[in-house]
Tab-separated table of C-alpha atoms and ligand atoms in Angstrom:
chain	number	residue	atom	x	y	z
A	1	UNK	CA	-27.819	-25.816	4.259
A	2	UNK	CA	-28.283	-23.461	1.915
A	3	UNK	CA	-30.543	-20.304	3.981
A	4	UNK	CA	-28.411	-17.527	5.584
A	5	UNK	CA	-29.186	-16.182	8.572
A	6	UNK	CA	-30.623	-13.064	7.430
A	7	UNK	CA	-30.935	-12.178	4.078
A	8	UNK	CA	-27.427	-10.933	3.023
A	9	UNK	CA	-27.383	-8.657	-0.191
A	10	UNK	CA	-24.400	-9.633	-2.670
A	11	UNK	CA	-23.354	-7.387	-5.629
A	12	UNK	CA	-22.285	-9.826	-8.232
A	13	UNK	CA	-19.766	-8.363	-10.916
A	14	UNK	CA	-20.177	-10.824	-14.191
A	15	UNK	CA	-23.341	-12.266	-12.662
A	16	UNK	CA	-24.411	-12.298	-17.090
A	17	UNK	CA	-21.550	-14.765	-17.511
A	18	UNK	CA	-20.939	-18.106	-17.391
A	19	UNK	CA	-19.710	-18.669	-13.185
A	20	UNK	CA	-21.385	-15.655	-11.925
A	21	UNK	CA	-25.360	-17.003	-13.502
A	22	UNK	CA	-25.294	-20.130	-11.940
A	23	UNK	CA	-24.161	-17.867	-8.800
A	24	UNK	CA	-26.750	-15.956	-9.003
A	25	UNK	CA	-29.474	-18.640	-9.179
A	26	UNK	CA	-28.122	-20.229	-6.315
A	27	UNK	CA	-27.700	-17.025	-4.272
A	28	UNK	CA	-31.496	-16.162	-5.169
A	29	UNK	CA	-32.429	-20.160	-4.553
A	30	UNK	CA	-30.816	-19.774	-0.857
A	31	UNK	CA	-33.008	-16.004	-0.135
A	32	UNK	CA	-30.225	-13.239	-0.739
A	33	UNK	CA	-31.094	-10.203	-2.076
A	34	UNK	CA	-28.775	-10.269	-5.544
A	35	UNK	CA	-28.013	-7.567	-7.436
A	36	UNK	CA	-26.093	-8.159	-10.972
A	37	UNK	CA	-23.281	-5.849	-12.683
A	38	UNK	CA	-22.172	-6.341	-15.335
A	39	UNK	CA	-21.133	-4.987	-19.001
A	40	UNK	CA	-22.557	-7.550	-20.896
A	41	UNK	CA	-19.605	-7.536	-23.310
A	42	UNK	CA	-19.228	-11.508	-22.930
A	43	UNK	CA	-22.322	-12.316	-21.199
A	44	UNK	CA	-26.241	-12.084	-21.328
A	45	UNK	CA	-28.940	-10.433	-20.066
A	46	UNK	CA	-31.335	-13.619	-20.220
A	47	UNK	CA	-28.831	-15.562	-18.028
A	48	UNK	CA	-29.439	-13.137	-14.866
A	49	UNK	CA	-32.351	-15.320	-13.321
A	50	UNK	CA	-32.043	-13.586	-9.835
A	51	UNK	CA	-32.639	-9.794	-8.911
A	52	UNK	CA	-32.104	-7.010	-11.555
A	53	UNK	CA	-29.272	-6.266	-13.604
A	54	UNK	CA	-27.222	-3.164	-13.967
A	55	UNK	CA	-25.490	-2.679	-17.231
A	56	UNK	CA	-22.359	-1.463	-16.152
A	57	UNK	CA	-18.244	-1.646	-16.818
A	58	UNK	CA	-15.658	-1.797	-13.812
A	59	UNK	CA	-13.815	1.151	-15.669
A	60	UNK	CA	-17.028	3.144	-14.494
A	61	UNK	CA	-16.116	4.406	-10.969
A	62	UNK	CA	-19.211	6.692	-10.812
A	63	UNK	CA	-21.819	4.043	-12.189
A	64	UNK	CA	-20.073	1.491	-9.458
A	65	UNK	CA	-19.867	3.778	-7.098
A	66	UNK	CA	-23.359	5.447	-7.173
A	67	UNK	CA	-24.459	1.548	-7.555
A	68	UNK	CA	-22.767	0.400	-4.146
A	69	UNK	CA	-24.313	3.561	-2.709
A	70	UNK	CA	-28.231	2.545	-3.526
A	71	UNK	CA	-27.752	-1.599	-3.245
A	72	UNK	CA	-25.611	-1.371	0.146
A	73	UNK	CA	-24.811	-4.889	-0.341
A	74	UNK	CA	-22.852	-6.756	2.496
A	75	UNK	CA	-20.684	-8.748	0.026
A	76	UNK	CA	-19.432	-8.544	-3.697
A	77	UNK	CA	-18.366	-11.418	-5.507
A	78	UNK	CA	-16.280	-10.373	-8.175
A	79	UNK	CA	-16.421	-12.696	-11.760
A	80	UNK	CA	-16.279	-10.373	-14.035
A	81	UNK	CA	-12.709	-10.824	-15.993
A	82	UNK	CA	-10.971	-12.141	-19.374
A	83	UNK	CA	-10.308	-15.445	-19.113
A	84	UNK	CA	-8.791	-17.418	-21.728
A	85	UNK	CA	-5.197	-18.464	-21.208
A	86	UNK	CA	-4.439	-18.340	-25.245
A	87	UNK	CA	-5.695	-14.771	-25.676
A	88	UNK	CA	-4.005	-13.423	-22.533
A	89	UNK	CA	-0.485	-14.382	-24.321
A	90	UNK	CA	-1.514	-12.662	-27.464
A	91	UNK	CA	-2.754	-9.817	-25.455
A	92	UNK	CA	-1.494	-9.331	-22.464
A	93	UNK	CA	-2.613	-5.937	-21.156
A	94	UNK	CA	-6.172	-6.594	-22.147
A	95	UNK	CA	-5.940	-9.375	-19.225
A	96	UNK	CA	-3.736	-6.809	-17.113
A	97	UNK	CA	-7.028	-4.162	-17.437
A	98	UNK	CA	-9.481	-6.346	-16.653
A	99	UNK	CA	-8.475	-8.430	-14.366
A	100	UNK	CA	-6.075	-6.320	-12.539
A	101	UNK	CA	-6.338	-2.867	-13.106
A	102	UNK	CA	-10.592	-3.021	-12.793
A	103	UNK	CA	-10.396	-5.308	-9.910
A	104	UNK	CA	-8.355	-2.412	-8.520
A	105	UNK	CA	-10.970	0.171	-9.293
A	106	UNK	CA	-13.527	-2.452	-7.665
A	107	UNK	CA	-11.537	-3.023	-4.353
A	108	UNK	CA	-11.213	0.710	-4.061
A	109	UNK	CA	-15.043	1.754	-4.707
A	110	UNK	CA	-15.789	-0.962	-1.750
A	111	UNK	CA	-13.728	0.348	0.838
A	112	UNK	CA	-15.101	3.891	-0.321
A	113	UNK	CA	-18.652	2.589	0.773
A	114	UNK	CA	-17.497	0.403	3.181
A	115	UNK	CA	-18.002	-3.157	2.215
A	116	UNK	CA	-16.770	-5.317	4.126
A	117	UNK	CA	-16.303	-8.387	2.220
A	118	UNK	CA	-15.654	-9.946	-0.795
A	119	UNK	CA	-15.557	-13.093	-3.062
A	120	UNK	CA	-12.992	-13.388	-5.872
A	121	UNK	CA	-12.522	-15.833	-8.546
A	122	UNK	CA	-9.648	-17.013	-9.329
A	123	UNK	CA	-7.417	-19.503	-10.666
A	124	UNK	CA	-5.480	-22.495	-10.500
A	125	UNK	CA	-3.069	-20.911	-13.053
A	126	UNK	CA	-1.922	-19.251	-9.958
A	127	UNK	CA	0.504	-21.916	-9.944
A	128	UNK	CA	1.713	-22.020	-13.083
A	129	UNK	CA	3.419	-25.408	-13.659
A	130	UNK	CA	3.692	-26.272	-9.972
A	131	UNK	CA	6.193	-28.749	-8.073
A	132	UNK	CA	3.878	-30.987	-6.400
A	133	UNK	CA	0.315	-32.691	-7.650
A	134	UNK	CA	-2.007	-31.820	-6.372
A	135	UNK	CA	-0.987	-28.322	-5.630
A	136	UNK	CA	-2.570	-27.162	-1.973
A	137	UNK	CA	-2.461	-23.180	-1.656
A	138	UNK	CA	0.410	-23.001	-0.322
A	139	UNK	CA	2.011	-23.857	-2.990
A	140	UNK	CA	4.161	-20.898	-4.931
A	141	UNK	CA	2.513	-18.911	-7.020
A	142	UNK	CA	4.745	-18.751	-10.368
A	143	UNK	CA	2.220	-17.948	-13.508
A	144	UNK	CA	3.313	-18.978	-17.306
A	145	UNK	CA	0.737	-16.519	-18.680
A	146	UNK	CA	-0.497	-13.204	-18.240
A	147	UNK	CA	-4.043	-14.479	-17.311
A	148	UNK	CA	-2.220	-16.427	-14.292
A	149	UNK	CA	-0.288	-13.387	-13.129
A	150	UNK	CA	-3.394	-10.844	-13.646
A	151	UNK	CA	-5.145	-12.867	-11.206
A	152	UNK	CA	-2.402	-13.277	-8.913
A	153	UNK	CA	-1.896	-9.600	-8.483
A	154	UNK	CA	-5.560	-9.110	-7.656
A	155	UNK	CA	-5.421	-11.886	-4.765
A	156	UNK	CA	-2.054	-9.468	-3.707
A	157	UNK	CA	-4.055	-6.274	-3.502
A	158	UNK	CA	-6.524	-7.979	-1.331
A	159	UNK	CA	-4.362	-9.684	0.805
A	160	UNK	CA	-2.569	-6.578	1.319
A	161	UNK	CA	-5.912	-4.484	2.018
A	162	UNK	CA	-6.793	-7.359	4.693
A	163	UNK	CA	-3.408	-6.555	6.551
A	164	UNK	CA	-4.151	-2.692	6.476
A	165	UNK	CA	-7.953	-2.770	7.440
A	166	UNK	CA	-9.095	-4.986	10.083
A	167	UNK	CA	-13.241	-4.164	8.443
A	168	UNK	CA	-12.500	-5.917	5.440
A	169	UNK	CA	-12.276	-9.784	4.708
A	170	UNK	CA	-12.577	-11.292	1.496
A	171	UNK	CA	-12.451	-15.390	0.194
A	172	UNK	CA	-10.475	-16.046	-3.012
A	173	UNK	CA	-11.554	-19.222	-5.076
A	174	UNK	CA	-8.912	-20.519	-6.913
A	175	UNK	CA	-11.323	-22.380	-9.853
A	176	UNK	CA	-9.599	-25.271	-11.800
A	177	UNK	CA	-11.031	-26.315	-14.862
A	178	UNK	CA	-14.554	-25.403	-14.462
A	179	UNK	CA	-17.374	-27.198	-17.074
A	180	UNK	CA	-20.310	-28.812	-17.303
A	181	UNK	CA	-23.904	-26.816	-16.819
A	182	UNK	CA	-27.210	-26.105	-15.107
A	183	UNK	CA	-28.217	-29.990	-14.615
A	184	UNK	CA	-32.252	-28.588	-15.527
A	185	UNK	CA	-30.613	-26.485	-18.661
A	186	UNK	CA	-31.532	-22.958	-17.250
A	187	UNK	CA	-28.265	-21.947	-17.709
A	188	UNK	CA	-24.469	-22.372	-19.053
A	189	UNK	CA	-21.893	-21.687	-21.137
A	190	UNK	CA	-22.922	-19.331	-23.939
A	191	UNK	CA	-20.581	-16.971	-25.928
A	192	UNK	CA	-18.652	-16.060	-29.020
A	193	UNK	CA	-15.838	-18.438	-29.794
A	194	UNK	CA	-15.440	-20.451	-26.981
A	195	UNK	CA	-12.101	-21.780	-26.274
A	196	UNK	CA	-12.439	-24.710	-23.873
A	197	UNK	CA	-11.916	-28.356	-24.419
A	198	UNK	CA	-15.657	-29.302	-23.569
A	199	UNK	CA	-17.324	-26.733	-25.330
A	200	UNK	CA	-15.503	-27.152	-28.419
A	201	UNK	CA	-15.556	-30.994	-27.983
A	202	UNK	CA	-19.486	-30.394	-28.119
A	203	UNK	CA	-19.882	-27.554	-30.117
A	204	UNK	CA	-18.045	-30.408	-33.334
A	205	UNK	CA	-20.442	-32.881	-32.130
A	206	UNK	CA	-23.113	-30.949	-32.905
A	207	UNK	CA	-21.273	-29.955	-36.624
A	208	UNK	CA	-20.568	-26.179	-35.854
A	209	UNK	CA	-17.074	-26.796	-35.731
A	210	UNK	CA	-15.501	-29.497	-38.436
A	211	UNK	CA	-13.003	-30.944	-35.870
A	212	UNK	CA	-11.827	-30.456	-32.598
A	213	UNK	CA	-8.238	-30.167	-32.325
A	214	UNK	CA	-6.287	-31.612	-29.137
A	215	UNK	CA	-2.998	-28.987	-28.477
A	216	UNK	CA	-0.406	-31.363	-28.079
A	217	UNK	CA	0.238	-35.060	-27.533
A	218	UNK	CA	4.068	-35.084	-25.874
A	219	UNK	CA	3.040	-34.158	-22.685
A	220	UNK	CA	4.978	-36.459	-19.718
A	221	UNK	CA	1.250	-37.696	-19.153
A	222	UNK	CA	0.009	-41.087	-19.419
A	223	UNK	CA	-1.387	-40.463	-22.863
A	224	UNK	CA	1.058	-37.618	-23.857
A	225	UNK	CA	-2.264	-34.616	-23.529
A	226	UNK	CA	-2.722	-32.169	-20.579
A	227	UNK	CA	-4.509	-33.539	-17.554
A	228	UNK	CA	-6.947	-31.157	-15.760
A	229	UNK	CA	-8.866	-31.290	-12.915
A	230	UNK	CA	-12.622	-30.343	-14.363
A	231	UNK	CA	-15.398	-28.774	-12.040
A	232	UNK	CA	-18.883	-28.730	-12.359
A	233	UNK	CA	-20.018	-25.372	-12.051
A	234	UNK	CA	-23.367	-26.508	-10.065
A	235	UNK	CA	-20.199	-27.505	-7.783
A	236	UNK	CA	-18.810	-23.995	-8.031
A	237	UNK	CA	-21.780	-22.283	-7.424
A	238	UNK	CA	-21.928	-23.695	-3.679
A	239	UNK	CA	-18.730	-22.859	-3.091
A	240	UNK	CA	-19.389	-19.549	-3.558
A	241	UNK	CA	-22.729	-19.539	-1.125
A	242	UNK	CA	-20.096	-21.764	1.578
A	243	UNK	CA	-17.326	-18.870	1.227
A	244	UNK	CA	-19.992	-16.668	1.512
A	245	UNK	CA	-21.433	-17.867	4.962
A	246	UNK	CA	-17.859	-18.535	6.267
A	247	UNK	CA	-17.510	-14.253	5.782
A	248	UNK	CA	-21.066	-14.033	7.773
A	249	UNK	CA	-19.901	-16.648	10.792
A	250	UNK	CA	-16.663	-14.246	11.287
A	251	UNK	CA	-13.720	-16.011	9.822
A	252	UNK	CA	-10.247	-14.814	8.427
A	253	UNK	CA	-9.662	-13.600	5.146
A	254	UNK	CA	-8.535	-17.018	3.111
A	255	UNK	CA	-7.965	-18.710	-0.266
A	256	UNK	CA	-9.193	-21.958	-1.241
A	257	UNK	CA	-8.814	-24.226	-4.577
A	258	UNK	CA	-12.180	-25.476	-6.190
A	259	UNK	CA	-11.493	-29.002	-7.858
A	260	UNK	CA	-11.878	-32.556	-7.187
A	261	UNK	CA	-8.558	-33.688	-6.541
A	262	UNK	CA	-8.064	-36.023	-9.923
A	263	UNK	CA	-7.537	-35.183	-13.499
A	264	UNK	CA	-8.431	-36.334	-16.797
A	265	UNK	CA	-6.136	-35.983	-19.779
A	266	UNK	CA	-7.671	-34.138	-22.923
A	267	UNK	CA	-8.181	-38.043	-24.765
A	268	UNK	CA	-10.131	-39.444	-21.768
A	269	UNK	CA	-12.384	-35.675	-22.379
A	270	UNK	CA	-12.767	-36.393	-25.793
A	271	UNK	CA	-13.598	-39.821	-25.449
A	272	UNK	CA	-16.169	-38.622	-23.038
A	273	UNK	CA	-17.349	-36.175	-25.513
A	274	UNK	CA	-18.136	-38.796	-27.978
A	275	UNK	CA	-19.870	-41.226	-26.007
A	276	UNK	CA	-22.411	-38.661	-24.197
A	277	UNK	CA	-23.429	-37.164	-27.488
A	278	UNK	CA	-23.198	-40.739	-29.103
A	279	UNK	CA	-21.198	-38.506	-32.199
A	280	UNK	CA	-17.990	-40.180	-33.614
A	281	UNK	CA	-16.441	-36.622	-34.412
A	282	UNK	CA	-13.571	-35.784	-36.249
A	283	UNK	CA	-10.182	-34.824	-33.936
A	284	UNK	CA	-7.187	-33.837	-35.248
A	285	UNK	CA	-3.784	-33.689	-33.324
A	286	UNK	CA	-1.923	-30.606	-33.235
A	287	UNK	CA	1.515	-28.598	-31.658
A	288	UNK	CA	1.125	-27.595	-28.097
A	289	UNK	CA	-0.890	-24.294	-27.011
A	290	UNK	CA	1.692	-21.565	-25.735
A	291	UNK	CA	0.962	-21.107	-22.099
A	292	UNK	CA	-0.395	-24.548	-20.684
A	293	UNK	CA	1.013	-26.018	-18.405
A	294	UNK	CA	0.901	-30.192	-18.533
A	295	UNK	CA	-1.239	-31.355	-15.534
A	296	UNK	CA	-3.047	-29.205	-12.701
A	297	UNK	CA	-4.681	-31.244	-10.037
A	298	UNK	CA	-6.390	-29.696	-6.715
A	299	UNK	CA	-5.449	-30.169	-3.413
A	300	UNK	CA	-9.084	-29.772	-1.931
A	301	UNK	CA	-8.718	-30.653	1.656
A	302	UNK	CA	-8.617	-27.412	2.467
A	303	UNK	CA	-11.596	-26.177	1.270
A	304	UNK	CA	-13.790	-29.653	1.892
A	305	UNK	CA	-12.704	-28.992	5.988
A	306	UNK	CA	-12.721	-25.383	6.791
A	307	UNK	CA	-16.044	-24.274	4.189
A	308	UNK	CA	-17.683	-27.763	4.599
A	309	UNK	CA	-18.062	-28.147	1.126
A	310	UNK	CA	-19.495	-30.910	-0.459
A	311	UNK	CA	-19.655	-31.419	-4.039
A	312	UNK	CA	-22.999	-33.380	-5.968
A	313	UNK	CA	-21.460	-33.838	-9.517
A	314	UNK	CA	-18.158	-34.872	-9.270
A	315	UNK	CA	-18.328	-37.460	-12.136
A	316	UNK	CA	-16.846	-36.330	-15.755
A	317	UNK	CA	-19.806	-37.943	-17.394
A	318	UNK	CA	-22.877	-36.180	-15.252
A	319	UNK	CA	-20.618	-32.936	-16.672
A	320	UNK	CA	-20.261	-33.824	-20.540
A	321	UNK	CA	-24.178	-34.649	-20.179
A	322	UNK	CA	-25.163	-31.192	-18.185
A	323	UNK	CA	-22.984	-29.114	-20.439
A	324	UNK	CA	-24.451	-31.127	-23.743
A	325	UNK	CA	-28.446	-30.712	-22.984
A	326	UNK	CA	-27.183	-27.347	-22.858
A	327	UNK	CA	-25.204	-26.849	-26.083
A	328	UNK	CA	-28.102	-28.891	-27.785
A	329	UNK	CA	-30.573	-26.321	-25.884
A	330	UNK	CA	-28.770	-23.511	-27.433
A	331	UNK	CA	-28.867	-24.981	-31.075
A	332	UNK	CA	-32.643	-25.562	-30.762
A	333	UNK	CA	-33.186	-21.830	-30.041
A	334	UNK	CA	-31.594	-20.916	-32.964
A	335	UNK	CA	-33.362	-22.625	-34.937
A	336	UNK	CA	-36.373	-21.061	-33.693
B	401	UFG	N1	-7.577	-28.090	-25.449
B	401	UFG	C1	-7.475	-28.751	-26.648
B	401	UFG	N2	-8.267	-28.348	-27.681
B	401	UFG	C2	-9.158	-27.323	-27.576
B	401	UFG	C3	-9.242	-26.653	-26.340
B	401	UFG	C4	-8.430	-27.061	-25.304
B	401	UFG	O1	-6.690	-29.689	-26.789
B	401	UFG	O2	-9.835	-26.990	-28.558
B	401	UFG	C5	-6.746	-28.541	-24.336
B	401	UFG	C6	-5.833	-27.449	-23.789
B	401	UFG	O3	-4.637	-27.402	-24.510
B	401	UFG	C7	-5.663	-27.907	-22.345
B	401	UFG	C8	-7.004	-28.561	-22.007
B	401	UFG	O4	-7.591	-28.874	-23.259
B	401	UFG	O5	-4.678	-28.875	-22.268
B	401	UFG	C9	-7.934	-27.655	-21.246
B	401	UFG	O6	-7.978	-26.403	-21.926
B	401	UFG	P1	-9.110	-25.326	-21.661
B	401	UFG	O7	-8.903	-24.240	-22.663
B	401	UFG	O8	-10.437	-25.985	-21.607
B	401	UFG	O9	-8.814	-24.815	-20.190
B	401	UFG	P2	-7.424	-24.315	-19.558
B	401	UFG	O10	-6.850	-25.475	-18.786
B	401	UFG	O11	-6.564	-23.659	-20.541
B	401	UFG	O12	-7.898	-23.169	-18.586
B	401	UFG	C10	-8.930	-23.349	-17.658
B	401	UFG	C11	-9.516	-22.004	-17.336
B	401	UFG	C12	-8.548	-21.185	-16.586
B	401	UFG	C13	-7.979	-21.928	-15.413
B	401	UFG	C14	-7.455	-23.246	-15.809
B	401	UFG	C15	-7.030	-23.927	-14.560
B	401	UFG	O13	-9.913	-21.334	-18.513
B	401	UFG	O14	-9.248	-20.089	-16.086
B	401	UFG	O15	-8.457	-23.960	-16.496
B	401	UFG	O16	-6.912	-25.285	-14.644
B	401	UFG	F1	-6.960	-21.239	-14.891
């Protein structure tokens, strides 16, 4: 399922991070040629287990330019970003820089060397709070946070580039709440303050935070916290390589969610949390976090029938267990 047709070269931007390594392992697993950029200013060198990496910002248009010029690749996938909803309301045009404005400057450098197509990550806080569970892609795109609307005005450029140029197609991936982690440990999550609800659940498991706080409890949910619909990236990953050889067979430019299609509140996470690592850690109940919204759920027909995707790990313990042999993986080299 998982060999091209010919080898196909792919430029990954944020290939160092936490998506775009587990991207690049698979795209190196399925015999592409891979080439990593990235600036390394969230994510690692050691997680680029596929092709070389070039140390590089978006800002750069010479570096990415000169870089497109010697790899020729025949797609991009695009990761690199900010992307944590709390920051992006504190600061805003960080999220409008890197996610817009660089995006911009990537767009533009591939129709200067004429690449033809292109992978983009983004989000289910496209939506916002939406109308109808699960949201499908058509549903309106109304952001509550600058993170949200950065990425929305990215998938606008492109779709507006696919209108003007019949030569380039690109897939947007519209990620919901992605978790979990390399199920042989190679790879995951790994940087400076993490912000989301499994990592931190695991991160006071293992004592390096003294609790884990749960933003709000007076949601209109069954238990009063957010439900999300959580992703395992190994799950991710493929969709990438199934967007990517929907581009190669010819098809129209298109957007599809990544998620299951069911949610889990932030208790049922914790609870989760606690009985994979076997760790009765403390919680503590706090005020809502500005900017989220109370349940996202993804419609994932879409994306199931037209990319044939098929996800292994849909099961919210296989990814509290994945992402904890990795959290206790990273504690283990520290110690060393
Ligand atoms: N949460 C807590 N305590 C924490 C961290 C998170 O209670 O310490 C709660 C949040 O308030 C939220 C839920 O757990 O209700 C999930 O929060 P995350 O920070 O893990 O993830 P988000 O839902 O905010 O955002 C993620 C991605 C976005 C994506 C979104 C789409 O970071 O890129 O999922 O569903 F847009």
């Amino acid at each position: 399922m998982n060999n091209f047709p010919e080898k196909t070269r792919v430029l990954v931007t944020g290939g160092a991070g936490y998506i775009g390594s587990h991207v690049v392992l698979a795209l190196g697993q399925a015999g592409c040629d891979v080439l990593t950029y990235d600036n390394l200013s969230t994510g690692n060198r050691d997680a680029v287990l596929s092709g070389d990496l070039v140390v590089g910002d978006l800002a750069d248009r010479v570096l990415l330019s000169e870089t497109l010029a010697d790899f020729r690749p025949d797609a991009v996938m695009h990761f690199a970003a900010s992307i944590e909803v709390g920051e992006s309301v504190t600061d805003p045009l960080k999220y409008y820089r890197n996610n817009s404005v660089n995006a911009l400057n990537l767009i533009e450098a591939l129709c200067q060397a004429r690449v033809g197509k292109m992978i983009f990550s983004s989000t289910a806080a496209v939506y916002g709070n939406p109308e109808q569970l699960p949201v499908t892609e058509q549903a309106a795109l109304q952001p509550i946070n600058p993170y949200g609307a950065s990425k929305m005005i990215t998938e606008r450029f492109l779709a507006d580039l696919n209108q003007a140029r019949v030569d380039f197609r690109y897939v947007s991936l519209r990620y919901f709440n992605v978790a979990g982690a390399d199920p042989g440990a190679r790879l995951g999550q790994d940087y400076a303050n993490p912000t989301h609800l499994i990592t931190r659940a695991l991160k006071t498991a293992l004592g390096i935070y003294p609790v884990l706080q749960v933003f709000g409890t007076d949601y209109p949910t069954a238990d009063g916290t957010c439900i999300r619909d959580y992703i395992h990236v190994s799950d991710l990953a493929q969709a990438h390589l199934d967007a990517l050889r929907y581009l190669n067979a010819g098809h129209a430019s298109s957007v599809f969610n990544c998620g299951y299609g069911h949610g889990f509140t932030v208790n049922d996470v914790v609870a989760m949390a606690k009985q994979v690592s076997g760790v009765d850690f403390p919680v503590e109940q706090v005020g809502r976090r500005e900017g989220d919204p109370a349940e996202l759920i993804a419609g994932c027909d879409k994306i199931r029938q037209q990319l044939g995707w098929q996800p292994r790990f849909d099961n919210l313990e296989t990814i509290l267990s994945t992402a904890w042999e990795w959290e206790k993986k990273l504690v283990a080299q520290a110690e060393r």
